[in-house]
Every structure is written in C-alpha cells, then in structure tokens.
Amino acid sequence: PTPSCAVRSSRQTRRPTYTTTEYDGERGEGFLDREHPHALQVLHRKLMAAYAWHLANEVQQVAAELPYVFVGDFNATPDGAEYRLYSEGHLRSDDPDCPEFPCEPDWQPKLCKPMRSAYAELNKAEPEFTNYAHLAFGGVAEAEPFCATLDYIWLSDHWTVDAVVPTPDREKPSLRRRAGPSSSCNQYSDRCLMAARLRLPRHTGDR
C-alpha cells in the first residue's frame, strides 16, 4: 500500500500540516517520524515537496520584504520537485510530484517569489555533488557510494553573489579518500564545504 496521508489545517494559519501512517518498503515511499511529525525519516516525493513549500513559505512570510538567506541540506537534487518549486516559485499542477490535499482543495504549492541558488547564480550550474557517503541500511552497505547534490544556499532577490567556495570535482582521484561518513584526519564530514560571498547593494539603483 502507498502511504496513507492525514492532512489537517491549522485554524490559526490555515496552512496544511502533514502526517503519514504507512510505509511501503518495496516502492521506497516513506513516512514521518511519529514522535516528531515534521521530521522526515524516509523520502516520499510528494510529501517532501509539500514540506519544502512549508519551510520556504515560513521563511518568506517572516522575512516579508527583508533580504534573507535560506541555507541547508534539503535532501533534494536539482532535478527534483523541491528544486523546481524554489527556483521557479511554484509547481505546475501536472508535475508528477505536485502534492494534493483533499481537505485543502484551494491550496497550491506556490511561493511569494522564486528564490535563487548562489552556486547556480554564479556558476550557471549547481555543484557536481555536495554529499558523498557510503550508506548502509539494515547493517548492509550499498554496493556503490551515494554521490549527489543535496545542499543549497537559497537567496532572496536582494543579493548579489560575488563569489562561492569551489566544490570538488567528481573525477578527482582524491574523491576516493572522501568516501563514507566516518571521520578521518583529512575529512570530517560526508558533506562538501559550501560558502558564498554576498553583497547587499545600498540602493536599488546600484544593483
């Protein structure tokens, strides 16, 4: 069975919140932590897209017209619905991962404004990868390491990106020494260092 989604809306905010009750191991569809309903443990694409909207919408509502930087591990690749939502500001209704909630028929996965990724803004592309790890499930390690782009620096349209810290090249031999989440004398994380030098123009006319 596919996950059974129970969705309710806060009376104060009218924003949908999400919980699931089942997990389909064969299809790789997931669930939320029952003790912490907003902590996604296993990925379910439509729920992830809905949760991504919820996070970005909160950031934009709090920031209002002020500049903001939204940084983190989003567990979303550049070809995913979450990335499309953030970079385009909405998901099309025919998107295969567009979430729908029967009790909120008028709700749409749409943000106030699109956001810009610092790396894509400057380099015209995301890093080749930001996470390189050898994963194990049930005590059994996967045959191939996991290597993908999952981390981003999202920006409001106020900022100018002057520089970003280079990320590793997938083809470099040194990548082999970075594999796995275990720490070493040279690498303390399975994540790549990401940073950007941003400039906030004083006046709109300076941008």
XYZ file of C-alpha atoms in Angstrom:
207
model
C 0.000 0.000 0.000
C 1.041 3.557 -0.599
C 1.393 5.821 2.445
C -1.912 6.960 3.855
C -1.744 10.729 4.371
C -3.694 12.522 7.051
C -3.720 16.250 6.433
C -5.170 18.944 8.615
C -5.092 22.716 8.568
C -4.159 24.940 11.473
C -7.075 27.130 12.496
C -4.697 29.990 13.186
C -2.704 29.893 9.936
C -4.837 27.817 7.531
C -1.629 26.084 6.470
C -1.709 22.340 5.857
C 0.318 20.058 8.120
C 1.209 16.515 7.203
C 1.431 13.092 8.795
C 1.534 9.599 7.297
C 0.506 6.267 8.705
C 2.060 3.596 6.475
C 5.330 2.799 4.784
C 5.814 0.947 1.517
C 9.297 -0.548 1.622
C 9.183 -2.032 -1.876
C 8.429 1.267 -3.552
C 10.748 3.262 -1.292
C 7.968 5.578 -0.222
C 8.255 6.920 3.247
C 6.835 8.308 6.394
C 7.282 10.944 9.047
C 8.755 10.333 12.475
C 5.750 9.528 14.654
C 7.260 11.303 17.668
C 8.292 14.340 15.606
C 5.695 14.681 12.836
C 7.731 17.173 10.803
C 10.974 15.156 10.807
C 11.112 13.271 7.529
C 12.886 9.965 8.005
C 12.400 8.346 4.608
C 11.687 10.220 1.419
C 8.245 10.338 -0.143
C 8.401 12.688 -3.094
C 5.048 14.449 -2.776
C 5.364 14.853 0.975
C 8.884 16.193 0.533
C 7.605 18.758 -1.968
C 4.842 19.804 0.435
C 7.300 20.052 3.316
C 9.707 22.063 1.155
C 6.882 24.505 0.432
C 6.058 24.742 4.137
C 9.666 25.622 5.072
C 10.222 28.182 2.310
C 6.810 29.758 2.855
C 7.614 30.276 6.551
C 10.941 31.903 5.656
C 9.330 34.251 3.161
C 6.452 35.140 5.465
C 8.826 36.014 8.312
C 11.263 37.926 6.078
C 8.477 39.789 4.246
C 10.359 42.366 2.127
C 13.664 41.998 4.005
C 16.683 40.197 2.484
C 17.105 36.584 3.575
C 19.458 33.629 3.075
C 17.970 30.124 3.340
C 20.725 27.512 3.733
C 20.761 23.804 4.436
C 20.589 20.165 3.459
C 17.308 19.965 1.567
C 17.573 16.282 0.566
C 16.584 17.373 -2.926
C 18.503 17.008 -6.159
C 18.478 19.696 -8.874
C 16.035 17.634 -10.948
C 13.583 17.270 -8.046
C 10.238 18.936 -7.381
C 11.643 20.814 -4.390
C 14.249 22.480 -6.589
C 11.661 23.388 -9.210
C 9.436 24.852 -6.517
C 12.208 27.009 -5.074
C 13.775 28.167 -8.353
C 10.509 28.767 -10.235
C 8.350 29.765 -7.271
C 5.646 27.175 -7.930
C 4.915 23.635 -9.077
C 2.756 23.003 -12.097
C -0.398 21.016 -11.454
C 0.789 18.362 -13.939
C 4.136 17.935 -12.153
C 4.371 14.237 -11.185
C 5.420 15.214 -7.651
C 2.913 18.017 -7.132
C 1.161 17.358 -3.783
C -2.610 17.473 -3.431
C -4.658 17.609 -0.246
C -8.380 16.796 -0.440
C -9.220 18.839 2.647
C -7.437 21.888 1.169
C -8.694 21.954 -2.454
C -7.654 25.595 -2.968
C -4.101 25.119 -1.683
C -1.340 25.323 -4.286
C 2.418 24.765 -3.932
C 3.272 28.378 -4.733
C 5.717 30.750 -3.044
C 5.554 34.528 -2.823
C 8.600 34.746 -5.090
C 11.124 32.358 -6.638
C 14.477 32.010 -4.895
C 17.960 31.991 -6.375
C 20.665 29.427 -5.668
C 24.001 31.129 -5.024
C 26.032 28.482 -6.871
C 23.706 28.319 -9.855
C 23.540 32.111 -9.952
C 27.310 32.488 -10.244
C 28.359 29.262 -11.990
C 25.219 28.746 -14.105
C 25.033 25.255 -12.610
C 24.879 23.535 -9.247
C 27.931 21.697 -7.851
C 28.527 18.217 -9.255
C 27.861 16.888 -5.762
C 27.642 18.109 -2.177
C 27.214 14.741 -0.429
C 29.458 11.698 -0.825
C 28.749 8.802 1.508
C 28.721 5.035 1.673
C 25.281 4.248 3.072
C 24.141 1.150 4.930
C 20.566 0.019 5.506
C 19.799 -2.767 7.948
C 23.517 -3.243 8.520
C 24.164 -3.937 4.825
C 26.285 -1.411 2.942
C 25.232 -0.394 -0.542
C 27.476 -1.598 -3.337
C 28.082 1.924 -4.659
C 28.546 5.117 -2.635
C 25.889 7.805 -2.708
C 27.035 10.907 -4.566
C 24.626 13.761 -5.306
C 23.853 17.446 -4.825
C 21.533 17.942 -1.844
C 22.701 21.194 -0.236
C 21.979 24.754 -1.345
C 22.310 28.422 -0.466
C 18.978 29.974 -1.449
C 18.689 33.756 -1.669
C 16.065 36.437 -1.956
C 16.411 38.685 -4.979
C 18.112 41.432 -2.940
C 21.566 39.855 -3.017
C 24.456 39.974 -5.464
C 26.676 36.869 -5.471
C 30.326 37.880 -5.747
C 31.977 34.511 -5.153
C 31.401 30.927 -3.983
C 33.797 28.391 -2.498
C 34.689 25.801 -5.169
C 33.379 22.295 -4.582
C 35.273 19.078 -5.525
C 35.318 17.604 -8.999
C 33.683 14.185 -9.253
C 36.564 12.875 -11.349
C 39.364 13.852 -8.978
C 41.194 10.826 -7.500
C 41.114 12.474 -4.068
C 37.363 11.855 -4.052
C 38.038 8.204 -3.236
C 39.588 9.251 0.082
C 36.474 11.240 0.978
C 34.062 8.319 0.745
C 31.943 7.435 3.718
C 30.503 9.282 6.663
C 33.286 8.235 9.030
C 35.674 10.974 10.041
C 39.344 10.909 9.107
C 42.358 13.105 9.604
C 41.585 14.853 6.307
C 37.799 14.793 6.065
C 35.381 15.184 8.949
C 32.091 15.029 7.083
C 30.437 13.379 4.100
C 29.336 16.888 3.051
C 31.262 19.374 0.947
C 32.078 22.806 2.294
C 29.774 25.401 0.747
C 30.016 29.148 1.207
C 29.256 32.299 -0.728
C 30.367 35.922 -0.558
C 27.238 38.036 -0.889
C 26.774 41.745 -1.328
C 23.714 43.735 -0.405
C 23.535 46.918 -2.513
C 22.635 50.014 -0.529
C 20.213 51.282 -3.115
C 18.068 49.526 -5.679
C 19.700 51.582 -8.398
C 23.111 50.094 -7.510
C 22.033 46.558 -8.298
